[in-house]
Amino acid sequence: MNRKQDYTGRSFLIAVFVILFLLGISRIPKVTFGKTTLKKINILSDLIQDEHEPVPETNLYFDTTFLAEGEALEAEARAAADSQAEKQTAQTVQATVPHTRDDSRHESSAEVQRGDSAAEQPPAPAVERIGFLEDFGTDGPSMLHFYDALLKKEGKRPVRIAVLGDSFIEGDIITADIREQLQDLYGGGGVGFVPFSSPIAQFRGTVRHTFDGWTTLDVKNARQAPEEYRDKFFVSGSLCIPDEGASVQMKGVMFRKHIDRASVARLIFTNRERTTIHVTINDTIHKVYNPEPGPEVQQIDIHTPIRSLEVRIANPAGFIGYGIVFENKNGVSLDNYSIRGNSGLALFGTNAAVNARIGAMRGYDLIILQYGLNVMSADVLHYGSYEKAFIKVINYMKRCFPNSSILVMGVCDRSTQRDGEFVTMPAVRGMIEAQRNAARETGVAFWNTFEAMGGENSMVEFVRKNWAAKDYTHLGYAGGKFIAGKLVGNWMQGVEAEQQRRDRIEEERRKNEMLHYNRNDTIPGTIETETETDSDADADTTFTTNEFAQP
């Protein structure tokens, strides 16, 4: 009878070999092959914590696909500015050439100011802080244009906001609640901009959006797009190219207040040939449009109560669709332009002329830049390289939307696992500093999302409350509502402060005006009437009606 063979010794030797092998490879440092990085292995991470080794600043830790385009745009802007400066210098020199008559007293105050500024630089303006908002405006608050628009409550057009960002705002997260809260305060309606087609349409709960027969091109892959489309991108990040008979249906929803209907729909597109656009409104009203062919971006405005809209395209050659805007004739309108995986540099892949033309059509009062989440890495603590690139991004947006206030929205808290627990990723504070520095350098506003959330380890609390996803990076609608409330609250504080400032100026003006008149002077705005008394009166009596008392 055969005895069973004992494999215990072999098993022990195999176990020892595996342990030694794992201990050996845990000593291998992190290795990078091209764009792929193999992280260091530590099987004793619960017992031994490796020292955190930050990546050197020279390492380009973010997607630099559009960095060359950004540098080219920056060089082009500098050349244009230099050319304009040369023209102004030539005009100034020409103006100082002696003439037969003395024009010295006609020298402009602007020229005098330029001369003074060259001799002595003014001190840096004080930073205006309101809650979590820091305004680095150089000639007054950079948010002033936006505050002014909100103060004109009876405006003839909506106050318009564009939020440019990454997957953090995808699906209208945060922006849905900013829109709703502002429309609660100032009126308005509609979901804002919706692209004709989108690969993430089913993830957006604020509009029912279906389409068929469209090809969607992504700006991040612009170099792989057909050549005729590469220079046509808008900050929305996508181009929608229709086949014959392509269709799109959009319908308002009750998921949020004020977005189940709109009073205006605006179709934004380029029609280079002879496309026909068939539109059906509320399943009953049918319209046919034959826009004139041309290379410029066009807009069709439809003014009627709209709950649903269907668009069909015939003869699609030369047609490029951007999207449809749903809004009211006044109040507040907000457009969400999220591009998944965008560090902000993909904006360099957009066409400045297209951005400016659609920007003029929309008339944005505020541009929000929400980026940085995709750039952060647990091994990178400082973001000087990204800061320099982001400064170029902000400057590019300022050139595309010159009449808009610009707000940089800092990154939120993001967690990483250390010693078996989720804690704030060390990279977060480095990214916030880079974004704040970029805002300061460009003279725009910065809002600290991280501190608004609650600061250190706040993402852990958001996940515990089911306000954020289990990736400890992205917010849900509940978390977005909390952030939106903080942001809108700071804006309302800014509007109130601006109103109080204007009230003080008006009060001071009234006081100064009154000081110019003594008691023998007539107060401006008064009506004097002289009425004679009965014949036996010794003197005339003057009755004065003062109409100056109320503004």
mmCIF file of N, CA and C in Angstrom, residues 79-190:
data_model
loop_
_atom_site.group_PDB
_atom_site.id
_atom_site.type_symbol
_atom_site.label_atom_id
_atom_site.label_comp_id
_atom_site.label_asym_id
_atom_site.label_seq_id
_atom_site.Cartn_x
_atom_site.Cartn_y
_atom_site.Cartn_z
ATOM 1 N N ALA A 79 2.111 89.942 -30.522
ATOM 2 C CA ALA A 79 2.449 90.670 -31.746
ATOM 3 C C ALA A 79 1.394 91.720 -32.054
ATOM 4 N N ALA A 80 0.118 91.355 -31.878
ATOM 5 C CA ALA A 80 -0.966 92.311 -32.128
ATOM 6 C C ALA A 80 -0.893 93.486 -31.147
ATOM 7 N N ALA A 81 -0.600 93.168 -29.878
ATOM 8 C CA ALA A 81 -0.501 94.229 -28.869
ATOM 9 C C ALA A 81 0.682 95.154 -29.171
ATOM 10 N N ASP A 82 1.817 94.564 -29.589
ATOM 11 C CA ASP A 82 2.984 95.384 -29.929
ATOM 12 C C ASP A 82 2.686 96.292 -31.111
ATOM 13 N N SER A 83 1.973 95.737 -32.115
ATOM 14 C CA SER A 83 1.620 96.524 -33.288
ATOM 15 C C SER A 83 0.724 97.695 -32.915
ATOM 16 N N GLN A 84 -0.254 97.429 -32.036
ATOM 17 C CA GLN A 84 -1.159 98.482 -31.596
ATOM 18 C C GLN A 84 -0.402 99.542 -30.796
ATOM 19 N N ALA A 85 0.552 99.091 -29.972
ATOM 20 C CA ALA A 85 1.345 100.035 -29.182
ATOM 21 C C ALA A 85 2.192 100.926 -30.084
ATOM 22 N N GLU A 86 2.739 100.326 -31.160
ATOM 23 C CA GLU A 86 3.531 101.114 -32.102
ATOM 24 C C GLU A 86 2.682 102.181 -32.784
ATOM 25 N N LYS A 87 1.465 101.815 -33.155
ATOM 26 C CA LYS A 87 0.566 102.776 -33.785
ATOM 27 C C LYS A 87 0.249 103.931 -32.836
ATOM 28 N N GLN A 88 -0.025 103.586 -31.572
ATOM 29 C CA GLN A 88 -0.341 104.622 -30.594
ATOM 30 C C GLN A 88 0.856 105.534 -30.353
ATOM 31 N N THR A 89 2.065 104.934 -30.338
ATOM 32 C CA THR A 89 3.278 105.735 -30.156
ATOM 33 C C THR A 89 3.470 106.689 -31.320
ATOM 34 N N ALA A 90 3.261 106.172 -32.544
ATOM 35 C CA ALA A 90 3.401 107.016 -33.730
ATOM 36 C C ALA A 90 2.403 108.163 -33.708
ATOM 37 N N GLN A 91 1.173 107.870 -33.274
ATOM 38 C CA GLN A 91 0.154 108.905 -33.209
ATOM 39 C C GLN A 91 0.515 109.962 -32.165
ATOM 40 N N THR A 92 1.091 109.502 -31.039
ATOM 41 C CA THR A 92 1.486 110.437 -29.986
ATOM 42 C C THR A 92 2.615 111.346 -30.450
ATOM 43 N N VAL A 93 3.605 110.736 -31.133
ATOM 44 C CA VAL A 93 4.726 111.525 -31.655
ATOM 45 C C VAL A 93 4.243 112.551 -32.663
ATOM 46 N N GLN A 94 3.340 112.118 -33.545
ATOM 47 C CA GLN A 94 2.801 113.020 -34.551
ATOM 48 C C GLN A 94 2.042 114.174 -33.897
ATOM 49 N N ALA A 95 1.354 113.865 -32.800
ATOM 50 C CA ALA A 95 0.569 114.902 -32.126
ATOM 51 C C ALA A 95 1.447 115.941 -31.454
ATOM 52 N N THR A 96 2.722 115.570 -31.148
ATOM 53 C CA THR A 96 3.615 116.503 -30.465
ATOM 54 C C THR A 96 4.450 117.346 -31.419
ATOM 55 N N VAL A 97 4.324 117.132 -32.755
ATOM 56 C CA VAL A 97 5.048 117.956 -33.727
ATOM 57 C C VAL A 97 4.517 119.380 -33.661
ATOM 58 N N PRO A 98 5.416 120.423 -33.607
ATOM 59 C CA PRO A 98 4.948 121.822 -33.466
ATOM 60 C C PRO A 98 4.058 122.252 -34.632
ATOM 61 N N HIS A 99 3.034 123.011 -34.338
ATOM 62 C CA HIS A 99 2.125 123.549 -35.340
ATOM 63 C C HIS A 99 2.166 125.077 -35.261
ATOM 64 N N THR A 100 1.498 125.718 -36.193
ATOM 65 C CA THR A 100 1.484 127.182 -36.222
ATOM 66 C C THR A 100 0.736 127.753 -35.040
ATOM 67 N N ARG A 101 -0.165 126.962 -34.452
ATOM 68 C CA ARG A 101 -0.866 127.455 -33.274
ATOM 69 C C ARG A 101 -0.584 126.521 -32.099
ATOM 70 N N ASP A 102 -0.769 127.010 -30.901
ATOM 71 C CA ASP A 102 -0.426 126.258 -29.701
ATOM 72 C C ASP A 102 -1.582 125.319 -29.351
ATOM 73 N N ASP A 103 -1.327 123.971 -29.448
ATOM 74 C CA ASP A 103 -2.349 122.981 -29.108
ATOM 75 C C ASP A 103 -2.026 122.311 -27.776
ATOM 76 N N SER A 104 -1.098 122.862 -27.028
ATOM 77 C CA SER A 104 -0.656 122.167 -25.822
ATOM 78 C C SER A 104 -1.788 121.964 -24.829
ATOM 79 N N ARG A 105 -2.712 122.937 -24.777
ATOM 80 C CA ARG A 105 -3.793 122.798 -23.807
ATOM 81 C C ARG A 105 -4.778 121.709 -24.195
ATOM 82 N N HIS A 106 -4.666 121.193 -25.433
ATOM 83 C CA HIS A 106 -5.571 120.141 -25.879
ATOM 84 C C HIS A 106 -5.000 118.748 -25.656
ATOM 85 N N GLU A 107 -3.842 118.676 -24.993
ATOM 86 C CA GLU A 107 -3.246 117.366 -24.737
ATOM 87 C C GLU A 107 -4.209 116.526 -23.911
ATOM 88 N N SER A 108 -4.394 115.276 -24.328
ATOM 89 C CA SER A 108 -5.387 114.425 -23.671
ATOM 90 C C SER A 108 -4.892 113.983 -22.309
ATOM 91 N N SER A 109 -5.842 113.787 -21.406
ATOM 92 C CA SER A 109 -5.490 113.316 -20.067
ATOM 93 C C SER A 109 -4.912 111.920 -20.127
ATOM 94 N N ALA A 110 -5.326 111.119 -21.123
ATOM 95 C CA ALA A 110 -4.811 109.752 -21.258
ATOM 96 C C ALA A 110 -3.319 109.768 -21.520
ATOM 97 N N GLU A 111 -2.840 110.741 -22.367
ATOM 98 C CA GLU A 111 -1.412 110.826 -22.662
ATOM 99 C C GLU A 111 -0.640 111.227 -21.417
ATOM 100 N N VAL A 112 -1.217 112.135 -20.643
ATOM 101 C CA VAL A 112 -0.552 112.553 -19.415
ATOM 102 C C VAL A 112 -0.424 111.369 -18.474
ATOM 103 N N GLN A 113 -1.487 110.588 -18.354
ATOM 104 C CA GLN A 113 -1.461 109.436 -17.471
ATOM 105 C C GLN A 113 -0.434 108.418 -17.933
ATOM 106 N N ARG A 114 -0.300 108.228 -19.250
ATOM 107 C CA ARG A 114 0.696 107.279 -19.746
ATOM 108 C C ARG A 114 2.092 107.742 -19.364
ATOM 109 N N GLY A 115 2.344 109.031 -19.454
ATOM 110 C CA GLY A 115 3.655 109.546 -19.088
ATOM 111 C C GLY A 115 3.933 109.367 -17.606
ATOM 112 N N ASP A 116 2.940 109.636 -16.767
ATOM 113 C CA ASP A 116 3.130 109.489 -15.332
ATOM 114 C C ASP A 116 3.367 108.039 -14.953
ATOM 115 N N SER A 117 2.618 107.110 -15.577
ATOM 116 C CA SER A 117 2.744 105.706 -15.218
ATOM 117 C C SER A 117 4.098 105.161 -15.586
ATOM 118 N N ALA A 118 4.718 105.717 -16.633
ATOM 119 C CA ALA A 118 6.033 105.248 -17.025
ATOM 120 C C ALA A 118 7.070 105.625 -15.974
ATOM 121 N N ALA A 119 6.869 106.767 -15.325
ATOM 122 C CA ALA A 119 7.834 107.222 -14.334
ATOM 123 C C ALA A 119 7.629 106.540 -12.993
ATOM 124 N N GLU A 120 6.386 106.268 -12.651
ATOM 125 C CA GLU A 120 6.115 105.710 -11.330
ATOM 126 C C GLU A 120 4.968 104.717 -11.421
ATOM 127 N N GLN A 121 5.239 103.457 -11.073
ATOM 128 C CA GLN A 121 4.220 102.424 -11.120
ATOM 129 C C GLN A 121 3.307 102.542 -9.908
ATOM 130 N N PRO A 122 1.982 102.481 -10.097
ATOM 131 C CA PRO A 122 1.075 102.576 -8.959
ATOM 132 C C PRO A 122 1.154 101.310 -8.115
ATOM 133 N N PRO A 123 0.824 101.399 -6.844
ATOM 134 C CA PRO A 123 0.844 100.209 -5.990
ATOM 135 C C PRO A 123 -0.201 99.202 -6.440
ATOM 136 N N ALA A 124 0.072 97.929 -6.152
ATOM 137 C CA ALA A 124 -0.858 96.871 -6.530
ATOM 138 C C ALA A 124 -2.182 97.074 -5.798
ATOM 139 N N PRO A 125 -3.315 96.879 -6.489
ATOM 140 C CA PRO A 125 -4.611 97.094 -5.853
ATOM 141 C C PRO A 125 -4.868 96.072 -4.756
ATOM 142 N N ALA A 126 -5.643 96.458 -3.767
ATOM 143 C CA ALA A 126 -5.995 95.546 -2.688
ATOM 144 C C ALA A 126 -6.927 94.465 -3.207
ATOM 145 N N VAL A 127 -6.754 93.264 -2.690
ATOM 146 C CA VAL A 127 -7.604 92.146 -3.089
ATOM 147 C C VAL A 127 -8.940 92.265 -2.372
ATOM 148 N N GLU A 128 -10.016 92.207 -3.127
ATOM 149 C CA GLU A 128 -11.351 92.263 -2.539
ATOM 150 C C GLU A 128 -11.790 90.843 -2.195
ATOM 151 N N ARG A 129 -12.054 90.589 -0.935
ATOM 152 C CA ARG A 129 -12.441 89.252 -0.477
ATOM 153 C C ARG A 129 -13.888 89.265 -0.013
ATOM 154 N N ILE A 130 -14.658 88.354 -0.546
ATOM 155 C CA ILE A 130 -16.051 88.181 -0.140
ATOM 156 C C ILE A 130 -16.276 86.688 0.066
ATOM 157 N N GLY A 131 -16.342 86.260 1.315
ATOM 158 C CA GLY A 131 -16.492 84.844 1.591
ATOM 159 C C GLY A 131 -15.302 84.065 1.054
ATOM 160 N N PHE A 132 -15.565 83.136 0.155
ATOM 161 C CA PHE A 132 -14.507 82.318 -0.440
ATOM 162 C C PHE A 132 -14.040 82.889 -1.779
ATOM 163 N N LEU A 133 -14.473 84.103 -2.090
ATOM 164 C CA LEU A 133 -14.149 84.730 -3.373
ATOM 165 C C LEU A 133 -13.084 85.804 -3.175
ATOM 166 N N GLU A 134 -12.038 85.734 -3.999
ATOM 167 C CA GLU A 134 -10.984 86.746 -4.011
ATOM 168 C C GLU A 134 -10.971 87.388 -5.389
ATOM 169 N N ASP A 135 -11.070 88.696 -5.420
ATOM 170 C CA ASP A 135 -11.121 89.426 -6.684
ATOM 171 C C ASP A 135 -9.805 90.165 -6.884
ATOM 172 N N PHE A 136 -9.073 89.781 -7.939
ATOM 173 C CA PHE A 136 -7.767 90.358 -8.214
ATOM 174 C C PHE A 136 -7.828 91.410 -9.326
ATOM 175 N N GLY A 137 -8.984 92.000 -9.533
ATOM 176 C CA GLY A 137 -9.130 93.020 -10.567
ATOM 177 C C GLY A 137 -8.148 94.161 -10.366
ATOM 178 N N THR A 138 -7.586 94.647 -11.459
ATOM 179 C CA THR A 138 -6.584 95.726 -11.377
ATOM 180 C C THR A 138 -7.202 97.116 -11.483
ATOM 181 N N ASP A 139 -8.289 97.248 -12.218
ATOM 182 C CA ASP A 139 -8.972 98.542 -12.370
ATOM 183 C C ASP A 139 -10.363 98.457 -11.756
ATOM 184 N N GLY A 140 -10.403 98.102 -10.481
ATOM 185 C CA GLY A 140 -11.671 97.857 -9.833
ATOM 186 C C GLY A 140 -11.966 96.375 -9.837
ATOM 187 N N PRO A 141 -13.036 95.940 -9.182
ATOM 188 C CA PRO A 141 -13.367 94.519 -9.111
ATOM 189 C C PRO A 141 -13.584 93.920 -10.501
ATOM 190 N N SER A 142 -12.950 92.774 -10.753
ATOM 191 C CA SER A 142 -13.133 92.127 -12.052
ATOM 192 C C SER A 142 -14.547 91.579 -12.206
ATOM 193 N N MET A 143 -15.251 91.377 -11.091
ATOM 194 C CA MET A 143 -16.620 90.858 -11.127
ATOM 195 C C MET A 143 -17.652 91.968 -11.329
ATOM 196 N N LEU A 144 -17.196 93.200 -11.488
ATOM 197 C CA LEU A 144 -18.118 94.341 -11.536
ATOM 198 C C LEU A 144 -19.121 94.223 -12.673
ATOM 199 N N HIS A 145 -18.672 93.772 -13.854
ATOM 200 C CA HIS A 145 -19.597 93.658 -14.987
ATOM 201 C C HIS A 145 -20.742 92.706 -14.643
ATOM 202 N N PHE A 146 -20.412 91.590 -13.998
ATOM 203 C CA PHE A 146 -21.440 90.614 -13.621
ATOM 204 C C PHE A 146 -22.377 91.190 -12.568
ATOM 205 N N TYR A 147 -21.813 91.827 -11.545
ATOM 206 C CA TYR A 147 -22.661 92.426 -10.514
ATOM 207 C C TYR A 147 -23.573 93.493 -11.105
ATOM 208 N N ASP A 148 -23.035 94.285 -12.035
ATOM 209 C CA ASP A 148 -23.828 95.336 -12.663
ATOM 210 C C ASP A 148 -25.011 94.740 -13.425
ATOM 211 N N ALA A 149 -24.765 93.627 -14.119
ATOM 212 C CA ALA A 149 -25.842 92.975 -14.871
ATOM 213 C C ALA A 149 -26.940 92.482 -13.934
ATOM 214 N N LEU A 150 -26.555 91.930 -12.772
ATOM 215 C CA LEU A 150 -27.554 91.452 -11.822
ATOM 216 C C LEU A 150 -28.329 92.604 -11.183
ATOM 217 N N LEU A 151 -27.677 93.751 -11.035
ATOM 218 C CA LEU A 151 -28.365 94.908 -10.445
ATOM 219 C C LEU A 151 -29.391 95.511 -11.390
ATOM 220 N N LYS A 152 -29.249 95.257 -12.679
ATOM 221 C CA LYS A 152 -30.234 95.742 -13.651
ATOM 222 C C LYS A 152 -31.336 94.702 -13.780
ATOM 223 N N LYS A 153 -32.171 94.621 -12.765
ATOM 224 C CA LYS A 153 -33.173 93.556 -12.684
ATOM 225 C C LYS A 153 -34.177 93.607 -13.819
ATOM 226 N N GLU A 154 -34.423 94.783 -14.344
ATOM 227 C CA GLU A 154 -35.416 94.925 -15.402
ATOM 228 C C GLU A 154 -34.738 94.998 -16.768
ATOM 229 N N GLY A 155 -33.641 94.293 -16.932
ATOM 230 C CA GLY A 155 -32.917 94.318 -18.195
ATOM 231 C C GLY A 155 -33.734 93.758 -19.336
ATOM 232 N N LYS A 156 -33.367 94.174 -20.553
ATOM 233 C CA LYS A 156 -34.097 93.732 -21.747
ATOM 234 C C LYS A 156 -33.585 92.403 -22.278
ATOM 235 N N ARG A 157 -32.591 91.825 -21.623
ATOM 236 C CA ARG A 157 -32.070 90.520 -22.016
ATOM 237 C C ARG A 157 -31.673 89.770 -20.751
ATOM 238 N N PRO A 158 -31.451 88.466 -20.849
ATOM 239 C CA PRO A 158 -31.054 87.734 -19.642
ATOM 240 C C PRO A 158 -29.629 88.072 -19.214
ATOM 241 N N VAL A 159 -29.355 87.913 -17.943
ATOM 242 C CA VAL A 159 -27.980 87.879 -17.454
ATOM 243 C C VAL A 159 -27.449 86.503 -17.831
ATOM 244 N N ARG A 160 -26.331 86.456 -18.558
ATOM 245 C CA ARG A 160 -25.877 85.176 -19.114
ATOM 246 C C ARG A 160 -24.547 84.745 -18.513
ATOM 247 N N ILE A 161 -24.482 83.464 -18.150
ATOM 248 C CA ILE A 161 -23.296 82.868 -17.540
ATOM 249 C C ILE A 161 -22.891 81.650 -18.356
ATOM 250 N N ALA A 162 -21.594 81.488 -18.594
ATOM 251 C CA ALA A 162 -21.059 80.284 -19.234
ATOM 252 C C ALA A 162 -20.106 79.617 -18.264
ATOM 253 N N VAL A 163 -20.300 78.326 -18.019
ATOM 254 C CA VAL A 163 -19.420 77.569 -17.136
ATOM 255 C C VAL A 163 -18.647 76.569 -17.980
ATOM 256 N N LEU A 164 -17.329 76.773 -18.078
ATOM 257 C CA LEU A 164 -16.452 75.912 -18.861
ATOM 258 C C LEU A 164 -15.709 75.002 -17.895
ATOM 259 N N GLY A 165 -15.817 73.683 -18.092
ATOM 260 C CA GLY A 165 -15.183 72.792 -17.140
ATOM 261 C C GLY A 165 -14.977 71.390 -17.667
ATOM 262 N N ASP A 166 -14.708 70.477 -16.739
ATOM 263 C CA ASP A 166 -14.439 69.081 -17.088
ATOM 264 C C ASP A 166 -15.565 68.195 -16.568
ATOM 265 N N SER A 167 -15.256 66.943 -16.256
ATOM 266 C CA SER A 167 -16.291 66.006 -15.812
ATOM 267 C C SER A 167 -16.884 66.391 -14.464
ATOM 268 N N PHE A 168 -16.261 67.302 -13.753
ATOM 269 C CA PHE A 168 -16.780 67.740 -12.459
ATOM 270 C C PHE A 168 -18.170 68.357 -12.599
ATOM 271 N N ILE A 169 -18.432 69.027 -13.739
ATOM 272 C CA ILE A 169 -19.749 69.646 -13.953
ATOM 273 C C ILE A 169 -20.564 68.874 -15.001
ATOM 274 N N GLU A 170 -20.072 67.706 -15.396
ATOM 275 C CA GLU A 170 -20.775 66.913 -16.406
ATOM 276 C C GLU A 170 -22.169 66.531 -15.908
ATOM 277 N N GLY A 171 -23.125 66.503 -16.804
ATOM 278 C CA GLY A 171 -24.495 66.188 -16.416
ATOM 279 C C GLY A 171 -25.212 67.342 -15.755
ATOM 280 N N ASP A 172 -24.623 68.555 -15.829
ATOM 281 C CA ASP A 172 -25.216 69.759 -15.222
ATOM 282 C C ASP A 172 -25.118 69.745 -13.701
ATOM 283 N N ILE A 173 -24.197 68.955 -13.157
ATOM 284 C CA ILE A 173 -23.970 68.973 -11.711
ATOM 285 C C ILE A 173 -23.358 70.317 -11.335
ATOM 286 N N ILE A 174 -23.791 70.886 -10.254
ATOM 287 C CA ILE A 174 -23.460 72.225 -9.750
ATOM 288 C C ILE A 174 -24.165 73.292 -10.594
ATOM 289 N N THR A 175 -23.980 73.253 -11.914
ATOM 290 C CA THR A 175 -24.559 74.301 -12.758
ATOM 291 C C THR A 175 -26.084 74.280 -12.732
ATOM 292 N N ALA A 176 -26.691 73.104 -12.592
ATOM 293 C CA ALA A 176 -28.157 73.041 -12.518
ATOM 294 C C ALA A 176 -28.667 73.837 -11.326
ATOM 295 N N ASP A 177 -27.954 73.745 -10.203
ATOM 296 C CA ASP A 177 -28.407 74.436 -8.998
ATOM 297 C C ASP A 177 -28.022 75.906 -9.000
ATOM 298 N N ILE A 178 -26.890 76.265 -9.608
ATOM 299 C CA ILE A 178 -26.589 77.687 -9.776
ATOM 300 C C ILE A 178 -27.686 78.344 -10.607
ATOM 301 N N ARG A 179 -28.044 77.692 -11.713
ATOM 302 C CA ARG A 179 -29.086 78.212 -12.598
ATOM 303 C C ARG A 179 -30.406 78.366 -11.847
ATOM 304 N N GLU A 180 -30.796 77.312 -11.125
ATOM 305 C CA GLU A 180 -32.082 77.340 -10.434
ATOM 306 C C GLU A 180 -32.119 78.409 -9.345
ATOM 307 N N GLN A 181 -31.054 78.511 -8.566
ATOM 308 C CA GLN A 181 -31.041 79.474 -7.472
ATOM 309 C C GLN A 181 -31.062 80.914 -7.991
ATOM 310 N N LEU A 182 -30.329 81.183 -9.070
ATOM 311 C CA LEU A 182 -30.353 82.534 -9.639
ATOM 312 C C LEU A 182 -31.695 82.840 -10.301
ATOM 313 N N GLN A 183 -32.304 81.841 -10.936
ATOM 314 C CA GLN A 183 -33.624 82.066 -11.540
ATOM 315 C C GLN A 183 -34.691 82.243 -10.471
ATOM 316 N N ASP A 184 -34.498 81.620 -9.309
ATOM 317 C CA ASP A 184 -35.396 81.890 -8.182
ATOM 318 C C ASP A 184 -35.315 83.361 -7.772
ATOM 319 N N LEU A 185 -34.111 83.911 -7.801
ATOM 320 C CA LEU A 185 -33.888 85.276 -7.328
ATOM 321 C C LEU A 185 -34.216 86.333 -8.377
ATOM 322 N N TYR A 186 -33.875 86.051 -9.639
ATOM 323 C CA TYR A 186 -33.951 87.082 -10.677
ATOM 324 C C TYR A 186 -34.901 86.732 -11.816
ATOM 325 N N GLY A 187 -35.518 85.564 -11.762
ATOM 326 C CA GLY A 187 -36.398 85.168 -12.853
ATOM 327 C C GLY A 187 -35.636 84.493 -13.972
ATOM 328 N N GLY A 188 -36.360 84.208 -15.032
ATOM 329 C CA GLY A 188 -35.751 83.512 -16.156
ATOM 330 C C GLY A 188 -36.175 82.054 -16.192
ATOM 331 N N GLY A 189 -35.774 81.368 -17.233
ATOM 332 C CA GLY A 189 -36.122 79.962 -17.385
ATOM 333 C C GLY A 189 -35.320 79.343 -18.510
ATOM 334 N N GLY A 190 -35.463 78.033 -18.656
ATOM 335 C CA GLY A 190 -34.751 77.329 -19.706
ATOM 336 C C GLY A 190 -33.450 76.742 -19.216
#
